Amino acid sequence: MTVMITGGAGFIGSHICVELMHAGRQVVIYDNFANSHPEVINRIRRITGTAPDVVKGDVRDVNTLISTLSAHGCSAVIHVAGLKSVADSVSKSAEYYDCNVVGTLRLAQAMQQTGVRNIVFSSSATVYGEPDVLPLREDHKLAPVCPYGRTKMQAEELLIDIAHSLSPLNVAMLRYFNPVGSHESGLIGEDPNGVPNNLMPYISRVAIGRLPALNVYGNDYPTPDGTGIRDYGHVVDLAAAHIAALDCVDKQRVLKVNLGTGQGTSVLELVDAFARASGKMIPVTFAPRRPGDIASYYASAELAADVLGWHAKRGIAEMCRDAWNWQRKNPNGYLDQ
Ligand code: UFG
């Protein structure tokens, strides 16, 4: 069975491809390379021994989606493509709705037209907004606080409606918490354009000497050390969850599952763990809180264990080890090809 993976050349998508190929699945990467580097395809080939099929295409382009699904005989889609910067979603909100919501709709329509029924969708814990209670369970209310989060919520909603339509899809929505780390080979990893928004790639670039110090956004949160707490998960564990989701997506029409470890880690704890893993000093500067940030959130990982039989195997030390291995071997990311 061939799986089409939109956004398959990106950070998370490339790791999913590798796990799928290791599991013996055929894949076709569908990516417009807007936020990914073509070199990633060579790296996937070096890890797996096989070059994945690749189609350069946009998720809003129904015709190219239809021809790709048909030509490759796809039986399922993993939909990872999307825009994901919280800040950009405020300044360029129309672009975010177009790519994340319209793109998901066009993909669903292409699937309906080609009779491909199963979709695993990359959603985000950002759909929950400010938590009423921790850990966050899947039945927590959805109240995203930024346009990015609302695009993910709306994409979930449209997929649920289509799942109950006359031309139904089976939908598994995976709500990612904070994916970090990299494949243990150090051949693929997170390589954001410009200055990273997210904590782990920022720390990595401080450790390699590309940035002078980490700005810690807020040390007056109501947390034990005053810094924000998140549920970091190893991207290879996250990738494995997609295979588990593919295997059970047709057993119930709609599935919404958190992909988290259930463990919260503060900014300063992550900095310490990275310093230990890399042997590098990570200078920090305390800065004001980042607008829109939430003090603390982490997942309930129970449903993922129950319905997917999945749980995270790798801890913070492995996440830092592998993130550093990638950064150390590729100081300038995929430009070091
Ligand atoms: N942080 C810093 N300095 C930085 C970057 C981040 O102190 O340079 C702090 C943040 O304030 C926060 C923590 O590190 O406390 C994690 O921040 P990230 O930007 O790495 O991650 P977020 O939890 O803010 O956001 C991530 C994804 C979003 C997604 C969200 C959903 O980037 O796309 O998780 O859980 F919506």
PDB file of N, CA and C and ligand atoms in Angstrom, residues 84-86 124-127 146 148-149 176-179 196-202 214-218 221 227-230 232 267 290 293-295 297, ligand 1:
ATOM      1  N   LYS A  84       3.122  26.898  10.298  1.00  0.00           N
ATOM      2  CA  LYS A  84       3.068  26.578  11.728  1.00  0.00           C
ATOM      3  C   LYS A  84       3.652  27.628  12.664  1.00  0.00           C
ATOM      4  N   SER A  85       3.901  28.835  12.161  1.00  0.00           N
ATOM      5  CA  SER A  85       4.426  29.842  13.082  1.00  0.00           C
ATOM      6  C   SER A  85       3.268  30.617  13.712  1.00  0.00           C
ATOM      7  N   VAL A  86       3.227  30.616  15.025  1.00  0.00           N
ATOM      8  CA  VAL A  86       2.158  31.323  15.740  1.00  0.00           C
ATOM      9  C   VAL A  86       2.213  32.814  15.385  1.00  0.00           C
ATOM     10  N   SER A 124      -2.611  19.835  16.401  1.00  0.00           N
ATOM     11  CA  SER A 124      -1.684  20.440  17.357  1.00  0.00           C
ATOM     12  C   SER A 124      -2.376  20.654  18.693  1.00  0.00           C
ATOM     13  N   ALA A 125      -1.587  20.541  19.753  1.00  0.00           N
ATOM     14  CA  ALA A 125      -2.107  20.835  21.089  1.00  0.00           C
ATOM     15  C   ALA A 125      -2.548  22.284  21.216  1.00  0.00           C
ATOM     16  N   THR A 126      -2.134  23.102  20.268  1.00  0.00           N
ATOM     17  CA  THR A 126      -2.540  24.513  20.318  1.00  0.00           C
ATOM     18  C   THR A 126      -4.060  24.667  20.182  1.00  0.00           C
ATOM     19  N   VAL A 127      -4.760  23.623  19.718  1.00  0.00           N
ATOM     20  CA  VAL A 127      -6.229  23.716  19.612  1.00  0.00           C
ATOM     21  C   VAL A 127      -6.888  23.863  20.984  1.00  0.00           C
ATOM     22  N   CYS A 146      -4.720  31.701  19.044  1.00  0.00           N
ATOM     23  CA  CYS A 146      -4.051  32.389  17.929  1.00  0.00           C
ATOM     24  C   CYS A 146      -4.625  31.866  16.615  1.00  0.00           C
ATOM     25  N   TYR A 148      -3.194  30.532  14.104  1.00  0.00           N
ATOM     26  CA  TYR A 148      -2.649  29.207  13.768  1.00  0.00           C
ATOM     27  C   TYR A 148      -3.491  28.109  14.421  1.00  0.00           C
ATOM     28  N   GLY A 149      -3.756  28.274  15.701  1.00  0.00           N
ATOM     29  CA  GLY A 149      -4.543  27.278  16.428  1.00  0.00           C
ATOM     30  C   GLY A 149      -5.947  27.158  15.857  1.00  0.00           C
ATOM     31  N   TYR A 176      -0.212  17.067  18.147  1.00  0.00           N
ATOM     32  CA  TYR A 176       1.188  17.086  18.567  1.00  0.00           C
ATOM     33  C   TYR A 176       1.371  18.065  19.718  1.00  0.00           C
ATOM     34  N   PHE A 177       2.206  17.698  20.642  1.00  0.00           N
ATOM     35  CA  PHE A 177       2.649  18.655  21.658  1.00  0.00           C
ATOM     36  C   PHE A 177       3.941  19.306  21.136  1.00  0.00           C
ATOM     37  N   ASN A 178       5.094  19.043  21.681  1.00  0.00           N
ATOM     38  CA  ASN A 178       6.287  19.755  21.197  1.00  0.00           C
ATOM     39  C   ASN A 178       7.319  18.765  20.629  1.00  0.00           C
ATOM     40  N   PRO A 179       7.244  18.481  19.329  1.00  0.00           N
ATOM     41  CA  PRO A 179       8.183  17.521  18.722  1.00  0.00           C
ATOM     42  C   PRO A 179       9.598  18.112  18.610  1.00  0.00           C
ATOM     43  N   PRO A 196      15.288  30.686  14.683  1.00  0.00           N
ATOM     44  CA  PRO A 196      14.220  29.762  15.104  1.00  0.00           C
ATOM     45  C   PRO A 196      13.245  30.417  16.093  1.00  0.00           C
ATOM     46  N   ASN A 197      11.972  30.066  15.937  1.00  0.00           N
ATOM     47  CA  ASN A 197      10.960  30.502  16.920  1.00  0.00           C
ATOM     48  C   ASN A 197      10.933  29.563  18.109  1.00  0.00           C
ATOM     49  N   ASN A 198      11.253  28.305  17.853  1.00  0.00           N
ATOM     50  CA  ASN A 198      11.034  27.273  18.876  1.00  0.00           C
ATOM     51  C   ASN A 198      12.280  27.053  19.715  1.00  0.00           C
ATOM     52  N   LEU A 199      12.030  26.542  20.905  1.00  0.00           N
ATOM     53  CA  LEU A 199      13.102  26.472  21.906  1.00  0.00           C
ATOM     54  C   LEU A 199      14.260  25.546  21.499  1.00  0.00           C
ATOM     55  N   MET A 200      13.968  24.303  21.127  1.00  0.00           N
ATOM     56  CA  MET A 200      15.056  23.341  20.903  1.00  0.00           C
ATOM     57  C   MET A 200      15.987  23.768  19.767  1.00  0.00           C
ATOM     58  N   PRO A 201      15.459  24.166  18.587  1.00  0.00           N
ATOM     59  CA  PRO A 201      16.400  24.599  17.548  1.00  0.00           C
ATOM     60  C   PRO A 201      17.155  25.870  17.939  1.00  0.00           C
ATOM     61  N   TYR A 202      16.549  26.695  18.767  1.00  0.00           N
ATOM     62  CA  TYR A 202      17.249  27.902  19.221  1.00  0.00           C
ATOM     63  C   TYR A 202      18.430  27.506  20.113  1.00  0.00           C
ATOM     64  N   LEU A 214      20.481  32.231  24.577  1.00  0.00           N
ATOM     65  CA  LEU A 214      19.039  31.963  24.518  1.00  0.00           C
ATOM     66  C   LEU A 214      18.302  33.034  25.308  1.00  0.00           C
ATOM     67  N   ASN A 215      17.269  33.619  24.698  1.00  0.00           N
ATOM     68  CA  ASN A 215      16.352  34.469  25.466  1.00  0.00           C
ATOM     69  C   ASN A 215      15.319  33.562  26.107  1.00  0.00           C
ATOM     70  N   VAL A 216      15.266  33.571  27.416  1.00  0.00           N
ATOM     71  CA  VAL A 216      14.235  32.794  28.114  1.00  0.00           C
ATOM     72  C   VAL A 216      13.050  33.741  28.312  1.00  0.00           C
ATOM     73  N   TYR A 217      11.957  33.399  27.643  1.00  0.00           N
ATOM     74  CA  TYR A 217      10.800  34.307  27.653  1.00  0.00           C
ATOM     75  C   TYR A 217       9.970  34.110  28.912  1.00  0.00           C
ATOM     76  N   GLY A 218      10.333  34.823  29.945  1.00  0.00           N
ATOM     77  CA  GLY A 218       9.552  34.805  31.187  1.00  0.00           C
ATOM     78  C   GLY A 218      10.138  33.864  32.205  1.00  0.00           C
ATOM     79  N   TYR A 221       6.586  32.820  35.652  1.00  0.00           N
ATOM     80  CA  TYR A 221       5.364  32.003  35.522  1.00  0.00           C
ATOM     81  C   TYR A 221       5.137  31.224  36.820  1.00  0.00           C
ATOM     82  N   THR A 227       9.836  29.281  34.695  1.00  0.00           N
ATOM     83  CA  THR A 227       9.847  29.273  33.220  1.00  0.00           C
ATOM     84  C   THR A 227       8.771  28.323  32.689  1.00  0.00           C
ATOM     85  N   GLY A 228       8.422  28.509  31.424  1.00  0.00           N
ATOM     86  CA  GLY A 228       7.311  27.777  30.818  1.00  0.00           C
ATOM     87  C   GLY A 228       7.549  26.272  30.769  1.00  0.00           C
ATOM     88  N   ILE A 229       6.480  25.529  30.945  1.00  0.00           N
ATOM     89  CA  ILE A 229       6.559  24.055  30.930  1.00  0.00           C
ATOM     90  C   ILE A 229       5.812  23.520  29.706  1.00  0.00           C
ATOM     91  N   ARG A 230       6.472  22.598  28.998  1.00  0.00           N
ATOM     92  CA  ARG A 230       5.881  21.970  27.809  1.00  0.00           C
ATOM     93  C   ARG A 230       6.140  20.465  27.851  1.00  0.00           C
ATOM     94  N   TYR A 232       7.670  17.909  25.712  1.00  0.00           N
ATOM     95  CA  TYR A 232       8.535  17.650  24.559  1.00  0.00           C
ATOM     96  C   TYR A 232       8.512  16.158  24.238  1.00  0.00           C
ATOM     97  N   VAL A 267      11.703  25.350  30.604  1.00  0.00           N
ATOM     98  CA  VAL A 267      12.745  25.864  29.694  1.00  0.00           C
ATOM     99  C   VAL A 267      14.122  25.634  30.310  1.00  0.00           C
ATOM    100  N   ARG A 290       6.680  35.976  26.268  1.00  0.00           N
ATOM    101  CA  ARG A 290       6.317  36.106  24.849  1.00  0.00           C
ATOM    102  C   ARG A 290       4.791  36.192  24.778  1.00  0.00           C
ATOM    103  N   ASP A 293       1.967  33.204  25.055  1.00  0.00           N
ATOM    104  CA  ASP A 293       2.476  31.965  25.645  1.00  0.00           C
ATOM    105  C   ASP A 293       1.650  31.552  26.865  1.00  0.00           C
ATOM    106  N   ILE A 294       1.560  30.254  27.062  1.00  0.00           N
ATOM    107  CA  ILE A 294       0.834  29.682  28.196  1.00  0.00           C
ATOM    108  C   ILE A 294       1.878  29.183  29.183  1.00  0.00           C
ATOM    109  N   ALA A 295       1.596  29.303  30.493  1.00  0.00           N
ATOM    110  CA  ALA A 295       2.601  28.945  31.511  1.00  0.00           C
ATOM    111  C   ALA A 295       3.003  27.475  31.385  1.00  0.00           C
ATOM    112  N   TYR A 297       1.668  23.423  29.911  1.00  0.00           N
ATOM    113  CA  TYR A 297       0.721  22.401  29.475  1.00  0.00           C
ATOM    114  C   TYR A 297       1.444  21.141  29.042  1.00  0.00           C
TER     115      TYR A 297
HETATM  116  N1  UFG B   1      11.007  29.771  24.625  1.00  0.00           N
HETATM  117  C1  UFG B   1      12.014  30.567  25.123  1.00  0.00           C
HETATM  118  N2  UFG B   1      12.913  31.085  24.241  1.00  0.00           N
HETATM  119  C2  UFG B   1      12.845  30.842  22.901  1.00  0.00           C
HETATM  120  C3  UFG B   1      11.813  30.018  22.398  1.00  0.00           C
HETATM  121  C4  UFG B   1      10.904  29.508  23.297  1.00  0.00           C
HETATM  122  O1  UFG B   1      12.087  30.811  26.332  1.00  0.00           O
HETATM  123  O2  UFG B   1      13.697  31.364  22.150  1.00  0.00           O
HETATM  124  C5  UFG B   1      10.051  29.166  25.571  1.00  0.00           C
HETATM  125  C6  UFG B   1       8.614  29.553  25.319  1.00  0.00           C
HETATM  126  O3  UFG B   1       8.316  30.761  25.984  1.00  0.00           O
HETATM  127  C7  UFG B   1       7.877  28.333  25.886  1.00  0.00           C
HETATM  128  C8  UFG B   1       8.815  27.184  25.569  1.00  0.00           C
HETATM  129  O4  UFG B   1      10.096  27.767  25.382  1.00  0.00           O
HETATM  130  O5  UFG B   1       7.748  28.440  27.268  1.00  0.00           O
HETATM  131  C9  UFG B   1       8.456  26.402  24.321  1.00  0.00           C
HETATM  132  O6  UFG B   1       8.342  27.295  23.227  1.00  0.00           O
HETATM  133  P1  UFG B   1       8.281  26.770  21.702  1.00  0.00           P
HETATM  134  O7  UFG B   1       8.212  27.985  20.834  1.00  0.00           O
HETATM  135  O8  UFG B   1       9.373  25.810  21.451  1.00  0.00           O
HETATM  136  O9  UFG B   1       6.931  25.953  21.652  1.00  0.00           O
HETATM  137  P2  UFG B   1       5.415  26.400  21.928  1.00  0.00           P
HETATM  138  O10 UFG B   1       4.912  25.489  22.990  1.00  0.00           O
HETATM  139  O11 UFG B   1       5.297  27.844  22.160  1.00  0.00           O
HETATM  140  O12 UFG B   1       4.749  26.115  20.538  1.00  0.00           O
HETATM  141  C10 UFG B   1       4.762  24.822  19.955  1.00  0.00           C
HETATM  142  C11 UFG B   1       4.735  24.955  18.458  1.00  0.00           C
HETATM  143  C12 UFG B   1       3.454  25.559  17.995  1.00  0.00           C
HETATM  144  C13 UFG B   1       2.312  24.774  18.544  1.00  0.00           C
HETATM  145  C14 UFG B   1       2.423  24.596  20.022  1.00  0.00           C
HETATM  146  C15 UFG B   1       1.344  23.651  20.432  1.00  0.00           C
HETATM  147  O13 UFG B   1       5.780  25.788  18.004  1.00  0.00           O
HETATM  148  O14 UFG B   1       3.403  25.497  16.583  1.00  0.00           O
HETATM  149  O15 UFG B   1       3.693  24.068  20.378  1.00  0.00           O
HETATM  150  O16 UFG B   1       1.584  22.966  21.541  1.00  0.00           O
HETATM  151  F1  UFG B   1       1.169  25.409  18.292  1.00  0.00           F
END
